[in-house]
Coordinates of C-alpha atoms in Angstrom, one line a residue:
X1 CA -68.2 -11.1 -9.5
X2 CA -67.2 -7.6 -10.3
X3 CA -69.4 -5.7 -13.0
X4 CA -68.8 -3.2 -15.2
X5 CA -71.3 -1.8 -17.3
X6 CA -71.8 1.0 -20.4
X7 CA -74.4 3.2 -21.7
X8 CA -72.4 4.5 -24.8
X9 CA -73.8 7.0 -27.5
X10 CA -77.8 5.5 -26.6
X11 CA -79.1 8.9 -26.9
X12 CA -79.8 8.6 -23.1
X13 CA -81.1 12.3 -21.9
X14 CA -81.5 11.7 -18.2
X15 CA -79.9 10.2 -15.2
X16 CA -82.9 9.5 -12.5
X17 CA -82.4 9.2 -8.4
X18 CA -81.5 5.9 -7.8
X19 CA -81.5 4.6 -11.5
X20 CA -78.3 2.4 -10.7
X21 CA -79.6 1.4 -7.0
X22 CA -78.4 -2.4 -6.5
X23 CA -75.2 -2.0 -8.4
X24 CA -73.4 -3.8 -5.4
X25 CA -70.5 -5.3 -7.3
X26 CA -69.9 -2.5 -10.3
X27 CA -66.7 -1.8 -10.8
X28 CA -66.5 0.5 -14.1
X29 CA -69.6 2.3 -15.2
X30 CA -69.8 4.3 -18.4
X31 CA -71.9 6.9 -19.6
X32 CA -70.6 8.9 -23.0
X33 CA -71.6 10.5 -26.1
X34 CA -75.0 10.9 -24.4
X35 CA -77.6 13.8 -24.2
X36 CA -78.1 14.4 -20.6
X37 CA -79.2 17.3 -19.7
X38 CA -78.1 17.1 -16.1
X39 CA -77.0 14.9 -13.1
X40 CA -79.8 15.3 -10.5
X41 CA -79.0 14.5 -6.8
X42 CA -78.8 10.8 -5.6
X43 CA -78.1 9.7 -9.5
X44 CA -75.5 7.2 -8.6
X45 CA -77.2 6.5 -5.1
X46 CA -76.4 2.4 -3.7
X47 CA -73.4 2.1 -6.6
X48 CA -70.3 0.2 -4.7
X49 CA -67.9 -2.0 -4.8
X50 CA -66.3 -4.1 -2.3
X51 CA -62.5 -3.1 -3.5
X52 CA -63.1 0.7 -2.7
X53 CA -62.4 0.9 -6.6
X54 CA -65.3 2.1 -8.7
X55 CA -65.2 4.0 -11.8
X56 CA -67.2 6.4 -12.9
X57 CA -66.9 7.8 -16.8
X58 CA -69.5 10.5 -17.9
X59 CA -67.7 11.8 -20.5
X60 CA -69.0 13.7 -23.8
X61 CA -72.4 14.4 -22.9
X62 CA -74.3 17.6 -24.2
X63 CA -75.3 18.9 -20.4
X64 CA -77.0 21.8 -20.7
X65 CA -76.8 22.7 -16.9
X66 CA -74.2 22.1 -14.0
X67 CA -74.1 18.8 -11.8
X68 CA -76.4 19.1 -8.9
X69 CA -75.1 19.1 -5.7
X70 CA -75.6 15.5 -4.2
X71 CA -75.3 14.1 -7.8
X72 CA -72.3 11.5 -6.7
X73 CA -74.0 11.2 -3.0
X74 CA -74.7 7.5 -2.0
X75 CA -71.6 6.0 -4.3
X76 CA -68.9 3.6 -2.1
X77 CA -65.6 3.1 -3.0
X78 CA -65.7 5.9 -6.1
X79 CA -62.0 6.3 -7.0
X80 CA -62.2 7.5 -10.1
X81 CA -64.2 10.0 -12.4
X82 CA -64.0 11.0 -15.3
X83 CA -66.3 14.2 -16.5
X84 CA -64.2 15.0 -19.6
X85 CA -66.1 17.2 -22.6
X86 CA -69.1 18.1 -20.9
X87 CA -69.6 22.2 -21.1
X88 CA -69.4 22.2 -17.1
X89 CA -68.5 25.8 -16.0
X90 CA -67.9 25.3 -12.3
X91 CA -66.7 22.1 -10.5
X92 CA -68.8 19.6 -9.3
X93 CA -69.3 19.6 -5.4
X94 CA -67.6 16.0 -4.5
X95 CA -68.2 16.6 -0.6
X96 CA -67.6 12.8 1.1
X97 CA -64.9 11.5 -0.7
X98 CA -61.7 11.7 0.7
X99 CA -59.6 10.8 -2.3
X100 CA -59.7 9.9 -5.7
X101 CA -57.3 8.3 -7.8
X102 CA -58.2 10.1 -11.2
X103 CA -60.3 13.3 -11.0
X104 CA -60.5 14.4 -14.5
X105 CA -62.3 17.3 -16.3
X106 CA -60.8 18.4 -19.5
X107 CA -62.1 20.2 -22.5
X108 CA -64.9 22.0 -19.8
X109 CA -65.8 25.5 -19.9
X110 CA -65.1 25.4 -15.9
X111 CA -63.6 28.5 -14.2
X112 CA -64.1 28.8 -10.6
X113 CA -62.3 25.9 -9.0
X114 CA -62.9 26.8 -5.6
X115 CA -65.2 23.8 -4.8
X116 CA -62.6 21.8 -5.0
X117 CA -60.6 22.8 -2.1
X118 CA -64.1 22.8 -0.1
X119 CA -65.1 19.5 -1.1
X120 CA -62.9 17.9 1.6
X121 CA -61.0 15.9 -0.5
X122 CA -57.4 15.4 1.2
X123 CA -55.8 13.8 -2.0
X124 CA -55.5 13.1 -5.5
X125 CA -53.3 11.0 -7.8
X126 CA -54.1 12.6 -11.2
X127 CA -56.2 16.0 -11.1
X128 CA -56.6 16.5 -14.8
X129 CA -58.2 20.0 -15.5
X130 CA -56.4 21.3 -18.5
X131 CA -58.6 23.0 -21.8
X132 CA -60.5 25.1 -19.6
X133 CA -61.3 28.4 -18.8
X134 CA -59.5 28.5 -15.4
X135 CA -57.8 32.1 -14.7
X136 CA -56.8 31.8 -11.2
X137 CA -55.4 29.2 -9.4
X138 CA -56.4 28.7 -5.8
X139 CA -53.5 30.1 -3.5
X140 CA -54.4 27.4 -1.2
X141 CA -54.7 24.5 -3.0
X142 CA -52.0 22.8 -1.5
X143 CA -53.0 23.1 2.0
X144 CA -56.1 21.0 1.8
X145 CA -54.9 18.3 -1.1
X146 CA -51.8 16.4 -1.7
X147 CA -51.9 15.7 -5.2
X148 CA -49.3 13.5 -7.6
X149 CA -50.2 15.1 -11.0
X150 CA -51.6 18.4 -11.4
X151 CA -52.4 19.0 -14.8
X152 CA -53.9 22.9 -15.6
X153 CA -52.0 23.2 -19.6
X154 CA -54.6 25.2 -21.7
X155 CA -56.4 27.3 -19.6
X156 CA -55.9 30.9 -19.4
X157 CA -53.7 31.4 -16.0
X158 CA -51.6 34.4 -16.1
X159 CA -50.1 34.0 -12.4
X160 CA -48.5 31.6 -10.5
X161 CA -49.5 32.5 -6.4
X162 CA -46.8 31.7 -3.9
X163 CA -46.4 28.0 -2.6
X164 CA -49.6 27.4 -3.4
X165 CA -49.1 23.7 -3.4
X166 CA -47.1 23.5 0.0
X167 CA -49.0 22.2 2.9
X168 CA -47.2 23.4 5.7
X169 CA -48.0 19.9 7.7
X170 CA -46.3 17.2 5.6
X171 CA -44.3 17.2 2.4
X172 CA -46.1 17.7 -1.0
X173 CA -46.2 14.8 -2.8
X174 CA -46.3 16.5 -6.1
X175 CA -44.7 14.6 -8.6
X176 CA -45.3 16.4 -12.0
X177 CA -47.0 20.1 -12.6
X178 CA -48.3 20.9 -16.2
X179 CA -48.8 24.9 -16.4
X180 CA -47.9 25.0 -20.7
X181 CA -50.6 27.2 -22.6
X182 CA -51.7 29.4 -20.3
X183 CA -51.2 33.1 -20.5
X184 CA -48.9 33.1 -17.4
X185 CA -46.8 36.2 -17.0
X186 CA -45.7 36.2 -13.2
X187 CA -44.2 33.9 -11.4
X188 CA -43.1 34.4 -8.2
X189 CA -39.6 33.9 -6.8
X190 CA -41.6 30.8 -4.1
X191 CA -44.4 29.6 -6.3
X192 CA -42.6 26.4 -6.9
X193 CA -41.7 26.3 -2.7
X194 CA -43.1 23.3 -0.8
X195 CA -42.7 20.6 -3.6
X196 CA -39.3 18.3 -2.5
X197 CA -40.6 15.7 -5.0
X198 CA -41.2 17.3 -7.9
X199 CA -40.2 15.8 -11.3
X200 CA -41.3 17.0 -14.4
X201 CA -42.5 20.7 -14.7
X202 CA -44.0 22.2 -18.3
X203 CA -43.9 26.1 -18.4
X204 CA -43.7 26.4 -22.7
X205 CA -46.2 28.8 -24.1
X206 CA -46.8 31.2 -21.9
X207 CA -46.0 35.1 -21.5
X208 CA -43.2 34.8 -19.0
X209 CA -40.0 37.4 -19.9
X210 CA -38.6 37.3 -16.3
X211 CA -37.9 34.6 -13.7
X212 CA -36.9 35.9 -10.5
X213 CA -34.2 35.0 -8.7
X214 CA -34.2 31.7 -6.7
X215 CA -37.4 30.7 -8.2
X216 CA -36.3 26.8 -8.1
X217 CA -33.8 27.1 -5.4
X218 CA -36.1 24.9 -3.3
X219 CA -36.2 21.9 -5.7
X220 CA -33.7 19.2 -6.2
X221 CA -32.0 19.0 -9.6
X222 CA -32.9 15.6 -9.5
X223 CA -36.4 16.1 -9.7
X224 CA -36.4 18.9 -11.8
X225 CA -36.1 18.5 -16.4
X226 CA -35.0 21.8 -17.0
X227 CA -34.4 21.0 -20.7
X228 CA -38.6 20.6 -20.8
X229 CA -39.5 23.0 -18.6
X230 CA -38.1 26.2 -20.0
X231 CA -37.3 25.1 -24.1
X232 CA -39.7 27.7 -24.9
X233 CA -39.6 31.0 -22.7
X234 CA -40.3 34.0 -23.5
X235 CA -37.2 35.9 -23.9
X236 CA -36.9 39.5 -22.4

């Protein structure tokens, strides 16, 4: 029997080592509207479940301190996690899982992402990271993730680095890119190189008064809406 289990708005303030030891068979765990101060290593420690399928959602707790590192140590078969609303400002180190079906963190305060391309996490469905404070995007996030969605709307970007989501090895999987409300203002002529599938791309409400030329001569037309990528640039 599979298990899933939630600890919703019960004032909980603490998430001890090995609290959820046993949990052989849990498949969904929630945690929200909480008042944890912070995840301490080994929290989730002997969590697992035989479909490699478990679900973590911590979401909309008043943490008052970053996730320690070692916090998600000890869980099998995590594929997704959610750490929406949480006032984290840096990402959590996620070191030992090789890939994740839903990694979000919205409405953080994060801005150094760069634990995420150290993590040794090799791919991700759905990387959801928008309403955050992120200014730069890693220029080589590409090379050590294949993700499907990339979601980074809100934050306060104001570049877009060169093929920073080509890995050089084996086509991008990238299906959809969501840069909209930023403060982008360059983009340069291959920051869109490296992504053959590519779909759906949202660029409205930014600061961008030139395209250079070429910029999305290495996508396919088919995989590209123009109409909802571009109904509100800037005009020079």
């Amino acid at each position: 029997m599979i298990f899933n289990r939630t600890l919703a708005n019960c004032l909980l303030e603490d998430v001890g080592e090995n609290m959820f030891s046993g949990l052989t068979n849990l498949r969904w765990l929630t945690i929200t509207g909480n008042n944890i101060r912070t995840l301490k290593r080994g929290a989730f420690r002997g969590i697992s479940c035989p479909k490699n399928e478990t679900s973590l959602w911590l979401e909309l707790n008043n943490w008052t301190s970053d996730i320690e590192d070692g916090a998600f140590e000890g869980v099998s078969g995590l594929a997704k996690l959610g750490l929406d609303g949480n006032q984290l400002s840096s990402f959590p180190n996620l070191t030992g899982f090789p890939e994740f079906i839903d990694l979000t963190l919205r409405k953080n305060d994060i801005v150094d992402t760069s634990l995420l391309t150290q993590s040794g996490i090799k791919q991700i469905e759905n990387l959801l990271l928008s309403n955050n404070q992120i200014s730069v995007i890693p220029e080589d996030l590409g090379r050590h993730i294949s993700i499907r969605t990339l979601d980074l709307s809100s934050n306060r970007i104001k570049e877009i680095p060169p093929r920073f989501l080509e890995n050089p090895k084996t086509p991008q999987i990238t299906n959809n890119l969501y840069l909209y409300d930023n403060e982008i203002e360059f983009v340069h002529s291959e920051s869109f190189a490296g992504l053959p599938n590519l779909k759906t791309l949202y660029l409205f409400n930014n600061n961008i008064r030139h395209l250079p030329d070429g910029v999305f001569s290495n996508l396919s037309p088919d995989y590209l809406d123009q109409t909802s990528s571009f109904s509100r640039l800037s005009q020079t």
